[in-house]
Every structure is written in C-alpha cells, then in structure tokens.
mmCIF file of C-alpha atoms in Angstrom:
data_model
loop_
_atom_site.group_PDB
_atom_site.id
_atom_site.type_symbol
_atom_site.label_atom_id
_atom_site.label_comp_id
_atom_site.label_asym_id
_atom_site.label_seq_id
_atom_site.Cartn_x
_atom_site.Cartn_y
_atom_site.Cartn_z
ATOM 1 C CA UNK R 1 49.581 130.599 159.790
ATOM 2 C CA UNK R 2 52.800 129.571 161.143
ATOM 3 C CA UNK R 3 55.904 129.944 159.089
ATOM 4 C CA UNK R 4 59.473 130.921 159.119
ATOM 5 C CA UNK R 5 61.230 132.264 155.998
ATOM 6 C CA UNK R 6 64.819 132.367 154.940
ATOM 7 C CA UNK R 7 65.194 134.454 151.735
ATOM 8 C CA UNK R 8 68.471 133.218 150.944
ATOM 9 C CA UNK R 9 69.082 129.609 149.435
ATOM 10 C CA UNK R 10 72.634 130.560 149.094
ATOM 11 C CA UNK R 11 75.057 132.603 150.762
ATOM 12 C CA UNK R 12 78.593 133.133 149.900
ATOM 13 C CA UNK R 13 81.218 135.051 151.977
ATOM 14 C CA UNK R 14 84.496 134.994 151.922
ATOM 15 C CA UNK R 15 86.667 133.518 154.696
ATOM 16 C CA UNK R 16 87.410 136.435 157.523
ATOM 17 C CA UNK R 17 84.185 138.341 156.172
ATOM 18 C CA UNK R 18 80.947 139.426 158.317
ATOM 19 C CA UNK R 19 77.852 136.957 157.714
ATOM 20 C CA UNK R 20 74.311 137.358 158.468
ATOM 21 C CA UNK R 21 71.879 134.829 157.812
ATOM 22 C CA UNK R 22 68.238 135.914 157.928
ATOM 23 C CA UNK R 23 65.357 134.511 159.297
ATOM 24 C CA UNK R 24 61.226 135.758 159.815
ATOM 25 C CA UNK R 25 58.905 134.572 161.345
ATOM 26 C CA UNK R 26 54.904 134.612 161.113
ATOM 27 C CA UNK R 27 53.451 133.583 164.469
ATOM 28 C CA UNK R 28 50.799 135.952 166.601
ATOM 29 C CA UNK R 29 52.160 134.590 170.269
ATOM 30 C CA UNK R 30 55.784 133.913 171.892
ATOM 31 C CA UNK R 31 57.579 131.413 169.764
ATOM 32 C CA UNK R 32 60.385 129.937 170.938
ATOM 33 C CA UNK R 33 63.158 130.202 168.240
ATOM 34 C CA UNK R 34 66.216 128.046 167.124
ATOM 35 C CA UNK R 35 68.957 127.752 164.836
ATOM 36 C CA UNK R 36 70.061 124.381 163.915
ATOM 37 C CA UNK R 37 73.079 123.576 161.024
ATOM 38 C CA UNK R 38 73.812 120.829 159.349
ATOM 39 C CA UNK R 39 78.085 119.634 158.173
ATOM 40 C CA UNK R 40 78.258 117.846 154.745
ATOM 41 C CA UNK R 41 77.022 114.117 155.935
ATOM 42 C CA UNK R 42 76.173 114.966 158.984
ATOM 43 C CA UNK R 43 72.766 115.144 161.026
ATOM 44 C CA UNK R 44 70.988 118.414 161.978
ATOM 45 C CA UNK R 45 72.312 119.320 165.323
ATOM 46 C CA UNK R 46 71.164 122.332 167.371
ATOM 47 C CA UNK R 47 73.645 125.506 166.936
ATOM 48 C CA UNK R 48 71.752 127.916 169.211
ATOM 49 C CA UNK R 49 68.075 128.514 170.735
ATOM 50 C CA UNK R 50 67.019 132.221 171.704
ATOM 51 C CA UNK R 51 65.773 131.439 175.254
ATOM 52 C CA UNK R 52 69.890 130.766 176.204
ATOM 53 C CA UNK R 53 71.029 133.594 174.381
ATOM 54 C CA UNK R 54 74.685 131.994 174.339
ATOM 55 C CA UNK R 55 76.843 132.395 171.697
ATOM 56 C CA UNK R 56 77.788 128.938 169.811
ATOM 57 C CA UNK R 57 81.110 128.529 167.079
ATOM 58 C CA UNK R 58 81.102 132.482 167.318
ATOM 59 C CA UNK R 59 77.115 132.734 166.075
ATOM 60 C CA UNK R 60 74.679 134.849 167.715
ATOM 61 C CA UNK R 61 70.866 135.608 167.008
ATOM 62 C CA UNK R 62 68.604 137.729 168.589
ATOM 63 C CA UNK R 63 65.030 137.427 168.753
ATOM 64 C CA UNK R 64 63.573 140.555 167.315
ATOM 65 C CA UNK R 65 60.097 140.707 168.313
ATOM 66 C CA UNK R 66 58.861 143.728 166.789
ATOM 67 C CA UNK R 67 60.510 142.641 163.285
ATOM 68 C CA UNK R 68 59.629 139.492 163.646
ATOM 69 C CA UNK R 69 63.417 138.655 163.385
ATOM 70 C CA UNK R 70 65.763 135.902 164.106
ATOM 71 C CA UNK R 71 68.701 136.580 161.891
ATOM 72 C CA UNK R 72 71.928 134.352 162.304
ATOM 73 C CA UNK R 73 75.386 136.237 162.956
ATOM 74 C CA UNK R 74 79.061 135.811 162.964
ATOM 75 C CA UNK R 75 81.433 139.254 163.004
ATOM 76 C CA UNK R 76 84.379 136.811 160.713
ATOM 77 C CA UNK R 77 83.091 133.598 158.997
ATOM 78 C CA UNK R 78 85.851 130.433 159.050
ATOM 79 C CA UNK R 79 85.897 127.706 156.319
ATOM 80 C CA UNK R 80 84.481 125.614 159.104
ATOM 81 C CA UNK R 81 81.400 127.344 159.406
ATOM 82 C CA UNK R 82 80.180 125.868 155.532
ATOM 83 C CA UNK R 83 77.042 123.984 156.150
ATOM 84 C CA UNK R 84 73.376 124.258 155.665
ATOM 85 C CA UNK R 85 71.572 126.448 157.858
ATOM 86 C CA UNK R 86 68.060 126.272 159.300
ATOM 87 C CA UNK R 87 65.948 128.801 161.445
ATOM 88 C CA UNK R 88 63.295 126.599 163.186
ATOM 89 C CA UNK R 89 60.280 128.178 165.116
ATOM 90 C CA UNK R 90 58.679 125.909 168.345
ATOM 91 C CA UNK R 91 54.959 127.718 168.935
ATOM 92 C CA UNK R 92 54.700 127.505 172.220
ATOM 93 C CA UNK R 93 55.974 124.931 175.018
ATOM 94 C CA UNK R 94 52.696 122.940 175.351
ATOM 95 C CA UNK R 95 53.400 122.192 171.352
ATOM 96 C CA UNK R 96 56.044 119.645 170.024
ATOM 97 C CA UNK R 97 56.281 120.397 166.568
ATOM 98 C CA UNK R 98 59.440 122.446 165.307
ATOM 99 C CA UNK R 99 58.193 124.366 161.969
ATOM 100 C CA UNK R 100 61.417 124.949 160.068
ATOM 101 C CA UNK R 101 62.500 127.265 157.191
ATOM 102 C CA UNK R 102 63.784 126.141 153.896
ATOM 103 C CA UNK R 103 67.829 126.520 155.101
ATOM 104 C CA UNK R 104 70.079 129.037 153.474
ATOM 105 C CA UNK R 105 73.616 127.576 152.743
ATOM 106 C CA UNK R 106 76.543 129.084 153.653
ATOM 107 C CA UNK R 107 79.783 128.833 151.505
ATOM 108 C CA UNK R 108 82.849 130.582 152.919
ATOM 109 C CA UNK R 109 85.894 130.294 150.882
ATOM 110 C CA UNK R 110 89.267 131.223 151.068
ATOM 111 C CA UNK H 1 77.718 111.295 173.626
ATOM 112 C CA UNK H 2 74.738 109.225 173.201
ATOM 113 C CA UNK H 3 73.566 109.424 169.710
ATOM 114 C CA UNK H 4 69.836 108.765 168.163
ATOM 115 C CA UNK H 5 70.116 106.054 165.711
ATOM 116 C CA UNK H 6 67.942 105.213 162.416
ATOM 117 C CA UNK H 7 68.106 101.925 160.161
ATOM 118 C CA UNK H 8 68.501 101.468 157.152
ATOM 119 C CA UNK H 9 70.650 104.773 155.869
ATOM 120 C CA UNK H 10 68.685 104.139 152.197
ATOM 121 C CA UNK H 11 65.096 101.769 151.900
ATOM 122 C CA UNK H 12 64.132 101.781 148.128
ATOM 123 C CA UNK H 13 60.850 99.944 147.705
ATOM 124 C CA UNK H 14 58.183 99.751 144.651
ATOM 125 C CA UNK H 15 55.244 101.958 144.761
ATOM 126 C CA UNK H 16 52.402 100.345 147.029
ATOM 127 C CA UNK H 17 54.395 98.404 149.125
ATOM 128 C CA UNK H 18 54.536 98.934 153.182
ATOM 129 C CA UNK H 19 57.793 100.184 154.891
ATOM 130 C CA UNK H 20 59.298 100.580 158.348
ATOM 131 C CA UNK H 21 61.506 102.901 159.266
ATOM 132 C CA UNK H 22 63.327 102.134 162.303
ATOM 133 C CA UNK H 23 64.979 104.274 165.183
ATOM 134 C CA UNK H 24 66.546 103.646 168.444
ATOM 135 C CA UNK H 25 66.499 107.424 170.397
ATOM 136 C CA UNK H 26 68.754 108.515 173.289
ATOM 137 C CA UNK H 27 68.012 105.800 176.589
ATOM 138 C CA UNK H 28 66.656 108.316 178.866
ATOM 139 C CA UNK H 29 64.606 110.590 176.420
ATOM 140 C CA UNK H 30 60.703 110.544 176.767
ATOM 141 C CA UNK H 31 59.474 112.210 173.496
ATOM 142 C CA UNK H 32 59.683 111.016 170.402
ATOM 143 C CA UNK H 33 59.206 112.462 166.725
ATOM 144 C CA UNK H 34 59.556 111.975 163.197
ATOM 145 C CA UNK H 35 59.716 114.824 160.019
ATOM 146 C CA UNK H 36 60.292 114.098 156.624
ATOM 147 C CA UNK H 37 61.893 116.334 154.376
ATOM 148 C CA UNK H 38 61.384 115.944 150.620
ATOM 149 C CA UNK H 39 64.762 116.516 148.308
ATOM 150 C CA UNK H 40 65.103 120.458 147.775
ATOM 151 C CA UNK H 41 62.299 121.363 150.468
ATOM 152 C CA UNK H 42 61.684 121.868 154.193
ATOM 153 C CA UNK H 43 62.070 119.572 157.005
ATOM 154 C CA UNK H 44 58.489 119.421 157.368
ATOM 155 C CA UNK H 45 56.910 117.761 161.177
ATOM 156 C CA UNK H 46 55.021 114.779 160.887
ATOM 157 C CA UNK H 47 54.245 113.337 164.066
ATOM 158 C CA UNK H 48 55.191 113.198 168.048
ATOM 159 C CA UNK H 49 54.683 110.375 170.355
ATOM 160 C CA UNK H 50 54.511 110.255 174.257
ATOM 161 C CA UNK H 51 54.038 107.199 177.264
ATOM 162 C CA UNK H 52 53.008 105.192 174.081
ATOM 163 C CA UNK H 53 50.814 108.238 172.397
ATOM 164 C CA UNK H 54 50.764 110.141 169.668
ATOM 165 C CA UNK H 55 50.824 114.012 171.532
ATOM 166 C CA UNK H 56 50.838 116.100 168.491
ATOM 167 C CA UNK H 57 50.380 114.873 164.792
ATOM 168 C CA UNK H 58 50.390 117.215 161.263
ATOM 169 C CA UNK H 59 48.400 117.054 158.150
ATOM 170 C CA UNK H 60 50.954 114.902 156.473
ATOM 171 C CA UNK H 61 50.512 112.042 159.258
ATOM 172 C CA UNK H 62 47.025 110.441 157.206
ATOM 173 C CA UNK H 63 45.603 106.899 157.977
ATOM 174 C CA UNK H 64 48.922 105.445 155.935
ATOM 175 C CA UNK H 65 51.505 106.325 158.601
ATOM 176 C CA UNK H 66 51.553 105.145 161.825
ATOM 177 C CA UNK H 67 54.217 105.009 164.377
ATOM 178 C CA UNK H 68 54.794 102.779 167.421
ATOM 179 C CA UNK H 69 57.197 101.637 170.426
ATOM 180 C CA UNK H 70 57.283 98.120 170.190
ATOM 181 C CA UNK H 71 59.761 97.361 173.099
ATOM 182 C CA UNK H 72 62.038 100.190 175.066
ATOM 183 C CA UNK H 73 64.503 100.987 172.961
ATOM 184 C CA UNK H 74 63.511 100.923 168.879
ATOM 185 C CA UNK H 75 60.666 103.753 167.587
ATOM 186 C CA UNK H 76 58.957 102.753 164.262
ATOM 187 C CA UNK H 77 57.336 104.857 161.143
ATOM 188 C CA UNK H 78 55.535 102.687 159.364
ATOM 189 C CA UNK H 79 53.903 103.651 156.102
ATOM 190 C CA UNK H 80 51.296 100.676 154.608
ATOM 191 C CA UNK H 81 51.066 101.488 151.397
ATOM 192 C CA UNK H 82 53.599 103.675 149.872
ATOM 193 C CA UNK H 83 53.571 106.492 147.308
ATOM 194 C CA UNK H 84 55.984 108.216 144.819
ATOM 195 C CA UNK H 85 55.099 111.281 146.982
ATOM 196 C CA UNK H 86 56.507 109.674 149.965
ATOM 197 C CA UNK H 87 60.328 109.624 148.720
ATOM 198 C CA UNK H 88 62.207 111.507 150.877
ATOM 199 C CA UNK H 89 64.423 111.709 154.080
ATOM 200 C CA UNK H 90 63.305 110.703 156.921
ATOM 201 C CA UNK H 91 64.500 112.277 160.413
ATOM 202 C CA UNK H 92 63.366 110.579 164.017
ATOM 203 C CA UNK H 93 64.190 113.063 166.958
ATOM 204 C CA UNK H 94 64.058 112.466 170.368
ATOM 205 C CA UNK H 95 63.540 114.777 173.752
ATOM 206 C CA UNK H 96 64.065 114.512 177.673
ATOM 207 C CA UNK H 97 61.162 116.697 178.027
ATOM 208 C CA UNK H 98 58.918 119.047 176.492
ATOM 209 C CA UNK H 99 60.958 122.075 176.201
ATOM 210 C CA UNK H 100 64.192 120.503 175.438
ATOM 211 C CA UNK H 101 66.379 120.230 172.523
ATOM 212 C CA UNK H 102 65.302 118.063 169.676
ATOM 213 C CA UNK H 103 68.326 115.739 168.907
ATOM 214 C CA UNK H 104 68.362 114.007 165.419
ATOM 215 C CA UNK H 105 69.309 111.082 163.821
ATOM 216 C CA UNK H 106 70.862 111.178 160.599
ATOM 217 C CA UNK H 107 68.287 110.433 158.479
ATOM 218 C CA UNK H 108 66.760 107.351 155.986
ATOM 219 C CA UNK H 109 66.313 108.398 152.945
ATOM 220 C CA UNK H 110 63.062 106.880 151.837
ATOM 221 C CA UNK H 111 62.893 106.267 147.315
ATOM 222 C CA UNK H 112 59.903 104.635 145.992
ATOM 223 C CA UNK H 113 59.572 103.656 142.318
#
C-alpha cells in the first residue's frame, strides 16, 4: 500500500538551531516526492519537489531510495520557518493523486 | 500571481442536506482536484477531473459526491446528502499538466450537524 509517514506531530527547535523533519515512504516503484508547508491562515503551497532538487527558504530534501527517505532540512531554523509541514508522495506521472503524510509542525522560538 | 479560489470560507449545513462547494482554479490550468482533510488528520485525495472527466477518483469519492465544470471558470464538489462524517476542510487544486505542481486554494471548511 501506498503511504508516507511523518513520526513527528511536533517539532520544536530553537531559533539558529539545525532541523530535520522526517519523512518515509512505502511505495514498490519511483515516486515522485514533495514537500509542501503551510503559514498560520494560509493555504498549502509547494516548498520543494525532489525531481528539481533546488533548495527553497534554505530547505533541502533528498530522496533516499534505499531508506525509503525524504527527510526535510535546514542547517539554522528562523522564526519564519513556523508552519505545518507535509511530505506528499505522487506514484507515478500517469497518476494524479498526491498521498500525503499527517504533517509534523515546526515551532522555532527565540 | 494568479491564485485558485474556493467559496464559501465556512458552509455549516444540517445532517442530510446537499452542498456545493465551489472553486474557480488558475485560467490556464487543465486538471482539476479536490481532497478533504478531516480536523487532526491527513489531507486525504478524493477526486481528479480532466476535458470534463473524472481521470482518477479514491475510495472516499462514493455515489454521494460528484464534481462538475459547469461553465469555464467555476469547479464544483457537490455532496447530495450529507453526513456528520463529511465535516471537514475542503481543498480544490488545480494543474497545467500532469506532472506539474498542485496549487491550492485555501480551503472550505465543511461542519454538518
């Protein structure tokens, strides 16, 4: 079956600190894999997607086929970067459907 | 930057009764979708639409939801007879093509009584 897991509901760092958010997958092909975040009141909006392997706000992920991986970086976390988090898994191109995880929040204080 | 759009923000409605969920996507996109996501769980798929067809549904999307087009701009959930299960937020997305970014609208949240 397909799913994506993010262990952590909640993740709390302090401002200036390292953050990793994790993400796994369960698929048996070549998934195409995303990270989109969410701002207090705003809409989901795409923060990265493997295939561009850019790096967005400071983020990175890299797709970690043998570990079924996808885990969310930043090397100093900003108050900015507070938000909900979700890793999101797209099967396979002919396929629409984005299968997300649960979202892991990120809190970065001062 | 063009936006996708969703009306109303909030529909309450009593337990039976149908609703329609309304969005407007970006002008120039060609795929269309909808996912729910019920308060403290995942944004869950429901349903894609393509030239005027539904391309890819999930086992949520039963004979009470149904989506259409009705003219070139708005994209409709409609649900005919709704449920307590049913309250939730309710996310339209819209595409240029297949393998391009899903762009959201900011949700109706959906509460039945």
């Amino acid at each position: 079956a397909q799913r994506v897991t993010q262990p952590e509901k909640l993740l709390s760092v302090f401002k200036g600190a390292p953050v990793e958010l994790k993400c796994n997958y369960s698929y048996s092909g070549s998934p195409e894999l995303f990270w989109y975040v969410q701002y207090s009141r705003q809409r989901l909006q795409l923060l990265l997607r493997h295939i561009s392997r850019e790096s967005i706000k400071g983020f990175t992920a890299d797709l970690n086929k043998g570990e079924t991986s996808f885990h969310l970086k930043k090397p100093f976390a900003q108050e900015e970067d507070s938000a909900m988090y979700y890793c999101a898994l797209k099967p396979n191109q002919a396929g629409t459907a984005l299968i997300f995880g649960k979202g892991t929040t990120l809190s970065v204080s001062s | 930057e063009p936006e996708v759009t969703q009306t109303p923000s909030h529909q309450v409605t009593q337990m039976g009764q149908e609703v329609i969920l309304r969005c407007v996507p970006i002008s120039n996109h060609l795929y269309f979708y909808w996912y729910r996501q019920i308060l403290g769980q995942k944004v869950e798929f429901l349903v894609s639409f393509y030239n005027n067809e539904i391309s890819e549904k999930s086992e949520i999307f039963d004979d009470q939801f149904s989506v259409e087009r009705p003219d070139g701009s708005n994209f409709t959930l409609k649900i005919r007879s709704t449920k307590l299960e049913d309250s939730a937020m309710y996310f339209c997305a819209s595409t240029l093509g297949l393998v391009d970014t899903q762009y959201f609208g900011p949700g109706t949240r959906l509460t039945v009584l």
